[in-house]
């Protein structure tokens, strides 16, 4: 496991490079928090290294970035969303026009921010940023979160100055393994020290073991339904639950009678507190979720999203092989599974401790510093 980088080591790194002055950078990523979390972690790291660096995020007005980026104190410029249709449709015929408008909006953001480097995190916001940067001769750095790269990053990687990947076996040629940039409230989290505060913040009770349930930044219908059906049995089994459902997917719980608390929240703005409260996590294996849980040493049951390009199964592969997590198929994640398999898992304290240690053994915590090194290098060398 990599030790968290201290402030001192960050400064040493910058000094060693002698080229850390980035000046102004455009960070492109949005849609889900899966792209926004690493963007914010990199922004924080660049700002720690260079307090007057100008940071501009490029996103859409519809994605989670519209709330999360300004909430963390960064400027957001928007591009129109360019959905990539999967089959011939009127939207496909309109694509060249909408892509052209998005590239122009990204180009305008480069001009107004004076960006010297464009960093993209994939997804539909990244494509116009990569194309605008190439047109302007501005160096591009690509960060791929997932074990299987998405389309935008495959395109960006063809002309990027640096390509960074989270997982060593991600097939992007010439990539540097930086790991995932994690927000410091997570990478430096001391779960034991923060547990009491975290339980109190969610109205949970220290006497019960705690399961955190999360379907990622948008929530997962199937996970939500499986747990919703098990509320009464979990409460009476003495298992307390913090269930983060995704915005607009929360539900009411009947808290009458005795039993452990079952707390439902639509979104956790302070995910580090949710992690500090938990003994075990049931989650989708989005790349950030996997990297955060291993960084903080939390055992987890991973339920990969069965659609998309299959990246979630691969994201969880290393931690599951190490013994830090279990893989459960989406179709098998039922109320019966929760009642019959999850409860015994939680009652096995020594088994959980072994899983926690195994999860921590594959956790990495300096992805923000390693990616910031590549951004500095790209800025110093220019186009
Ligand atoms: C459906 C979909 O498109 N999923 C993708 C999306 O997932 P998703 O957006 O769910 O991404 P991840 O699991 O990678 O990350 C979720 C992020 O949101 C944060 N968080 C989540 C819930 C919450 O209440 N509060 C909070 O802060 C987590 O701390 C984490 O930083 O991006 C990931 C990274 O590209 C991909 O691996 C997923 O396949």
Coordinates of N, CA and C in Angstrom, one line a residue, residues 159-291:
X159 N -3.6 11.4 -29.4 CA -2.8 12.6 -29.6 C -2.4 13.2 -28.2
X160 N -2.7 12.6 -27.1 CA -2.3 13.2 -25.8 C -0.8 13.2 -25.5
X161 N -0.4 14.2 -24.8 CA 1.0 14.2 -24.3 C 1.2 13.1 -23.3
X162 N 0.3 13.0 -22.4 CA 0.3 11.9 -21.4 C -1.0 11.2 -21.3
X163 N -1.0 9.9 -21.1 CA -2.2 9.1 -20.9 C -2.0 8.4 -19.5
X164 N -2.9 8.7 -18.6 CA -2.8 8.1 -17.2 C -3.9 7.1 -17.0
X165 N -3.6 6.0 -16.4 CA -4.6 5.0 -16.1 C -4.6 4.7 -14.6
X166 N -5.8 4.2 -14.2 CA -6.0 3.8 -12.8 C -5.4 2.4 -12.5
X167 N -5.8 1.5 -13.4 CA -5.4 0.1 -13.2 C -4.3 -0.3 -14.2
X168 N -3.3 -1.1 -13.7 CA -2.2 -1.4 -14.6 C -2.5 -2.1 -15.9
X169 N -3.6 -2.9 -15.9 CA -3.9 -3.7 -17.1 C -4.9 -3.0 -18.1
X170 N -5.1 -1.7 -17.9 CA -6.0 -1.0 -18.8 C -5.4 -0.8 -20.2
X171 N -6.0 -1.3 -21.3 CA -5.3 -1.3 -22.6 C -5.3 0.0 -23.3
X172 N -4.5 0.9 -22.9 CA -4.3 2.2 -23.6 C -2.7 2.3 -23.8
X173 N -2.3 2.4 -25.0 CA -0.9 2.3 -25.3 C -0.1 3.5 -24.7
X174 N 1.0 3.2 -24.2 CA 1.9 4.3 -23.7 C 1.4 4.9 -22.4
X175 N 0.5 4.2 -21.7 CA -0.1 4.9 -20.5 C 0.8 4.8 -19.3
X176 N 0.7 5.7 -18.4 CA 1.4 5.7 -17.1 C 0.4 5.4 -16.1
X177 N 0.7 4.5 -15.1 CA -0.2 4.1 -14.1 C -0.1 5.1 -12.9
X178 N -1.1 5.9 -12.8 CA -1.1 6.9 -11.7 C -2.0 6.5 -10.6
X179 N -2.9 5.5 -10.9 CA -4.0 5.3 -9.9 C -5.0 6.3 -10.0
X180 N -6.0 6.3 -9.1 CA -7.1 7.3 -9.1 C -6.8 8.5 -8.3
X181 N -7.0 9.7 -8.8 CA -6.9 10.9 -7.9 C -8.0 10.8 -6.9
X182 N -7.7 10.8 -5.7 CA -8.8 10.7 -4.6 C -8.8 12.1 -3.9
X183 N -10.0 12.5 -3.5 CA -10.1 13.7 -2.7 C -9.5 13.4 -1.3
X184 N -8.8 14.4 -0.8 CA -8.0 14.1 0.5 C -8.9 13.8 1.7
X185 N -10.1 14.2 1.7 CA -10.9 13.8 2.9 C -11.1 12.3 2.9
X186 N -10.9 11.7 1.7 CA -11.0 10.2 1.7 C -9.6 9.6 1.8
X187 N -8.7 10.1 1.0 CA -7.4 9.4 1.0 C -6.7 9.5 2.3
X188 N -7.0 10.5 3.1 CA -6.3 10.7 4.4 C -7.3 10.3 5.6
X189 N -8.4 9.7 5.2 CA -9.4 9.3 6.3 C -8.8 8.3 7.3
X190 N -9.0 8.7 8.6 CA -8.8 7.7 9.6 C -10.2 7.2 10.1
X191 N -10.6 6.1 9.6 CA -12.0 5.6 9.9 C -12.2 5.5 11.4
X192 N -11.3 4.9 12.1 CA -11.5 4.6 13.5 C -11.7 6.0 14.3
X193 N -10.8 6.9 14.0 CA -10.9 8.2 14.7 C -12.2 8.9 14.4
X194 N -12.7 8.8 13.2 CA -13.9 9.6 12.8 C -15.2 8.8 13.0
X195 N -15.1 7.6 13.5 CA -16.3 6.7 13.5 C -17.5 7.4 14.3
X196 N -17.2 7.8 15.5 CA -18.2 8.3 16.4 C -18.9 9.5 15.8
X197 N -18.1 10.4 15.2 CA -18.7 11.6 14.6 C -19.5 11.2 13.4
X198 N -19.1 10.2 12.6 CA -19.8 9.8 11.4 C -21.1 9.2 11.7
X199 N -21.1 8.3 12.7 CA -22.4 7.6 13.1 C -23.4 8.7 13.6
X200 N -22.9 9.7 14.4 CA -23.8 10.7 14.9 C -24.3 11.5 13.7
X201 N -23.5 11.8 12.7 CA -23.9 12.7 11.6 C -25.1 12.1 10.9
X202 N -25.2 10.7 10.8 CA -26.3 10.1 10.1 C -27.4 9.5 11.0
X203 N -27.3 9.8 12.3 CA -28.3 9.4 13.3 C -28.2 7.9 13.5
X204 N -27.0 7.3 13.4 CA -26.8 5.9 13.6 C -26.3 5.6 15.0
X205 N -26.3 4.3 15.4 CA -26.1 4.0 16.8 C -24.9 3.1 16.9
X206 N -23.9 3.5 17.8 CA -22.6 2.7 17.8 C -22.8 1.3 18.3
X207 N -23.9 0.9 18.8 CA -24.0 -0.5 19.3 C -24.2 -1.5 18.2
X208 N -24.6 -1.1 17.0 CA -24.9 -2.1 15.9 C -23.8 -2.1 14.9
X209 N -23.5 -3.2 14.2 CA -22.6 -3.2 13.0 C -23.4 -2.5 11.9
X210 N -22.6 -1.8 11.0 CA -23.2 -0.9 10.0 C -22.8 -1.4 8.6
X211 N -23.8 -1.5 7.8 CA -23.6 -1.7 6.3 C -23.9 -0.4 5.6
X212 N -23.0 0.0 4.7 CA -23.2 1.1 3.8 C -23.7 0.5 2.5
X213 N -24.8 1.0 2.0 CA -25.3 0.5 0.7 C -25.2 1.7 -0.3
X214 N -24.5 1.5 -1.4 CA -24.4 2.6 -2.4 C -24.4 2.1 -3.9
X215 N -25.2 2.7 -4.7 CA -25.2 2.3 -6.1 C -24.4 3.2 -7.0
X216 N -23.4 3.9 -6.4 CA -22.6 4.9 -7.1 C -23.3 6.3 -7.1
X217 N -22.8 7.2 -7.9 CA -23.3 8.5 -7.8 C -24.7 8.7 -8.3
X218 N -25.2 7.8 -9.2 CA -26.6 8.0 -9.6 C -27.5 7.0 -8.9
X219 N -27.0 6.1 -8.1 CA -27.8 5.1 -7.5 C -28.1 3.9 -8.4
X220 N -28.5 2.8 -7.8 CA -28.7 1.5 -8.6 C -30.1 1.0 -8.2
X221 N -31.0 1.0 -9.1 CA -32.3 0.5 -8.9 C -32.4 -0.9 -8.2
X222 N -31.6 -1.8 -8.8 CA -31.7 -3.2 -8.3 C -31.3 -3.3 -6.9
X223 N -30.1 -2.6 -6.5 CA -29.6 -2.7 -5.2 C -30.6 -2.0 -4.2
X224 N -31.2 -0.9 -4.7 CA -32.2 -0.2 -3.9 C -33.4 -1.1 -3.5
X225 N -33.9 -1.8 -4.6 CA -35.1 -2.7 -4.4 C -34.8 -3.9 -3.5
X226 N -33.6 -4.5 -3.7 CA -33.2 -5.7 -2.9 C -33.2 -5.3 -1.4
X227 N -32.6 -4.1 -1.1 CA -32.5 -3.7 0.3 C -33.8 -3.2 0.9
X228 N -34.6 -2.5 0.0 CA -35.9 -2.0 0.5 C -36.8 -3.2 1.0
X229 N -36.7 -4.3 0.3 CA -37.5 -5.5 0.7 C -37.0 -6.1 2.0
X230 N -35.7 -5.8 2.4 CA -35.1 -6.5 3.6 C -35.1 -5.6 4.8
X231 N -35.7 -4.4 4.7 CA -35.6 -3.4 5.8 C -36.0 -4.1 7.2
X232 N -37.2 -4.7 7.2 CA -37.7 -5.2 8.5 C -36.8 -6.3 9.0
X233 N -36.3 -7.2 8.1 CA -35.5 -8.3 8.7 C -34.1 -7.8 9.1
X234 N -33.6 -6.8 8.4 CA -32.3 -6.3 8.8 C -32.4 -5.6 10.2
X235 N -33.5 -4.8 10.3 CA -33.6 -4.1 11.6 C -33.7 -5.1 12.8
X236 N -34.5 -6.2 12.5 CA -34.7 -7.1 13.6 C -33.5 -8.0 13.8
X237 N -32.6 -8.2 12.8 CA -31.4 -8.9 12.9 C -30.3 -8.1 13.6
X238 N -30.5 -6.9 13.9 CA -29.5 -6.0 14.6 C -28.4 -5.6 13.6
X239 N -28.8 -5.4 12.4 CA -27.9 -4.8 11.4 C -28.3 -3.4 11.0
X240 N -27.5 -2.4 11.3 CA -27.9 -1.1 10.9 C -27.4 -0.7 9.5
X241 N -28.3 0.1 8.8 CA -27.9 0.3 7.4 C -27.9 1.8 7.1
X242 N -26.9 2.3 6.4 CA -26.9 3.6 5.8 C -27.1 3.4 4.3
X243 N -28.2 3.7 3.8 CA -28.5 3.4 2.4 C -28.5 4.7 1.6
X244 N -27.5 4.9 0.7 CA -27.4 6.1 -0.1 C -28.0 5.7 -1.5
X245 N -29.2 6.2 -1.8 CA -30.0 5.6 -2.9 C -29.7 6.2 -4.3
X246 N -29.1 7.4 -4.3 CA -29.1 8.2 -5.5 C -30.2 9.2 -5.5
X247 N -30.0 10.4 -6.0 CA -30.9 11.5 -5.9 C -32.3 11.1 -6.6
X248 N -33.4 11.4 -5.9 CA -34.7 11.1 -6.4 C -35.1 9.7 -6.3
X249 N -34.3 8.8 -5.7 CA -34.6 7.4 -5.5 C -34.7 7.0 -4.1
X250 N -34.8 8.0 -3.2 CA -34.9 7.6 -1.8 C -36.3 7.2 -1.5
X251 N -36.5 6.6 -0.3 CA -37.8 6.0 0.1 C -38.0 6.2 1.6
X252 N -39.3 6.1 2.0 CA -39.6 6.2 3.5 C -39.4 4.8 4.1
X253 N -38.9 4.8 5.3 CA -38.8 3.5 6.1 C -39.7 3.6 7.3
X254 N -40.3 2.4 7.5 CA -41.1 2.3 8.8 C -40.2 2.0 9.9
X255 N -40.0 3.1 10.8 CA -39.1 2.9 11.9 C -39.8 2.6 13.2
X256 N -41.1 2.2 13.1 CA -41.8 1.8 14.4 C -41.2 0.5 14.9
X257 N -41.4 0.3 16.2 CA -41.0 -0.9 16.8 C -39.5 -0.9 17.1
X258 N -39.0 -1.9 17.7 CA -37.5 -1.9 18.1 C -36.7 -2.4 16.9
X259 N -35.4 -2.3 17.1 CA -34.5 -2.8 16.0 C -33.5 -1.8 15.7
X260 N -32.6 -2.2 14.8 CA -31.5 -1.3 14.4 C -32.0 -0.2 13.5
X261 N -31.4 0.9 13.5 CA -31.8 2.0 12.5 C -31.6 1.6 11.1
X262 N -32.4 2.1 10.2 CA -32.3 1.9 8.7 C -32.4 3.4 8.2
X263 N -31.3 4.0 7.8 CA -31.3 5.4 7.4 C -31.1 5.5 5.9
X264 N -32.0 6.2 5.3 CA -32.0 6.4 3.9 C -31.6 7.9 3.5
X265 N -30.6 8.1 2.7 CA -30.3 9.4 2.2 C -30.1 9.4 0.7
X266 N -30.6 10.4 0.0 CA -30.5 10.4 -1.5 C -29.0 10.5 -2.0
X267 N -28.2 11.3 -1.3 CA -26.9 11.5 -1.8 C -26.0 12.0 -0.6
X268 N -24.8 11.5 -0.5 CA -23.9 11.8 0.6 C -22.9 12.8 0.1
X269 N -23.1 14.1 0.5 CA -22.1 15.1 0.1 C -20.7 14.8 0.7
X270 N -20.8 14.2 1.9 CA -19.5 13.9 2.6 C -19.4 12.4 2.7
X271 N -18.9 11.8 1.6 CA -18.8 10.4 1.5 C -17.8 9.8 2.5
X272 N -16.9 10.6 2.9 CA -15.9 10.1 3.9 C -16.6 9.8 5.2
X273 N -17.6 10.5 5.5 CA -18.3 10.1 6.8 C -19.1 8.8 6.6
X274 N -19.7 8.6 5.4 CA -20.3 7.3 5.2 C -19.3 6.2 5.3
X275 N -18.1 6.4 4.8 CA -17.1 5.3 4.9 C -16.7 5.1 6.3
X276 N -16.6 6.2 7.1 CA -16.1 6.1 8.5 C -17.2 5.4 9.3
X277 N -18.4 5.5 8.9 CA -19.5 4.8 9.7 C -19.6 3.3 9.5
X278 N -19.0 2.9 8.3 CA -19.3 1.5 7.8 C -18.4 0.5 8.3
X279 N -18.9 -0.8 8.5 CA -18.1 -1.9 8.7 C -17.9 -2.8 7.4
X280 N -19.0 -2.6 6.6 CA -19.0 -3.4 5.3 C -19.8 -2.5 4.3
X281 N -19.5 -2.7 3.0 CA -20.2 -1.9 2.0 C -20.7 -2.8 1.0
X282 N -21.9 -2.5 0.5 CA -22.5 -3.2 -0.7 C -22.6 -2.1 -1.7
X283 N -21.9 -2.3 -2.9 CA -21.8 -1.2 -3.8 C -21.7 -1.7 -5.3
X284 N -22.0 -0.8 -6.2 CA -21.6 -1.0 -7.6 C -20.1 -0.8 -7.7
X285 N -19.4 -1.5 -8.7 CA -18.0 -1.3 -8.7 C -17.5 -0.3 -9.7
X286 N -18.1 0.9 -9.6 CA -17.6 2.1 -10.3 C -16.1 2.3 -9.9
X287 N -15.3 2.8 -10.8 CA -13.9 2.8 -10.5 C -13.5 3.6 -9.3
X288 N -14.2 4.8 -9.1 CA -13.8 5.6 -7.9 C -14.3 4.8 -6.6
X289 N -15.4 4.2 -6.7 CA -15.9 3.5 -5.5 C -14.9 2.4 -5.1
X290 N -14.4 1.7 -6.0 CA -13.4 0.6 -5.7 C -12.2 1.2 -5.2
X291 N -11.7 2.3 -5.8 CA -10.4 2.9 -5.4 C -10.5 3.5 -4.0

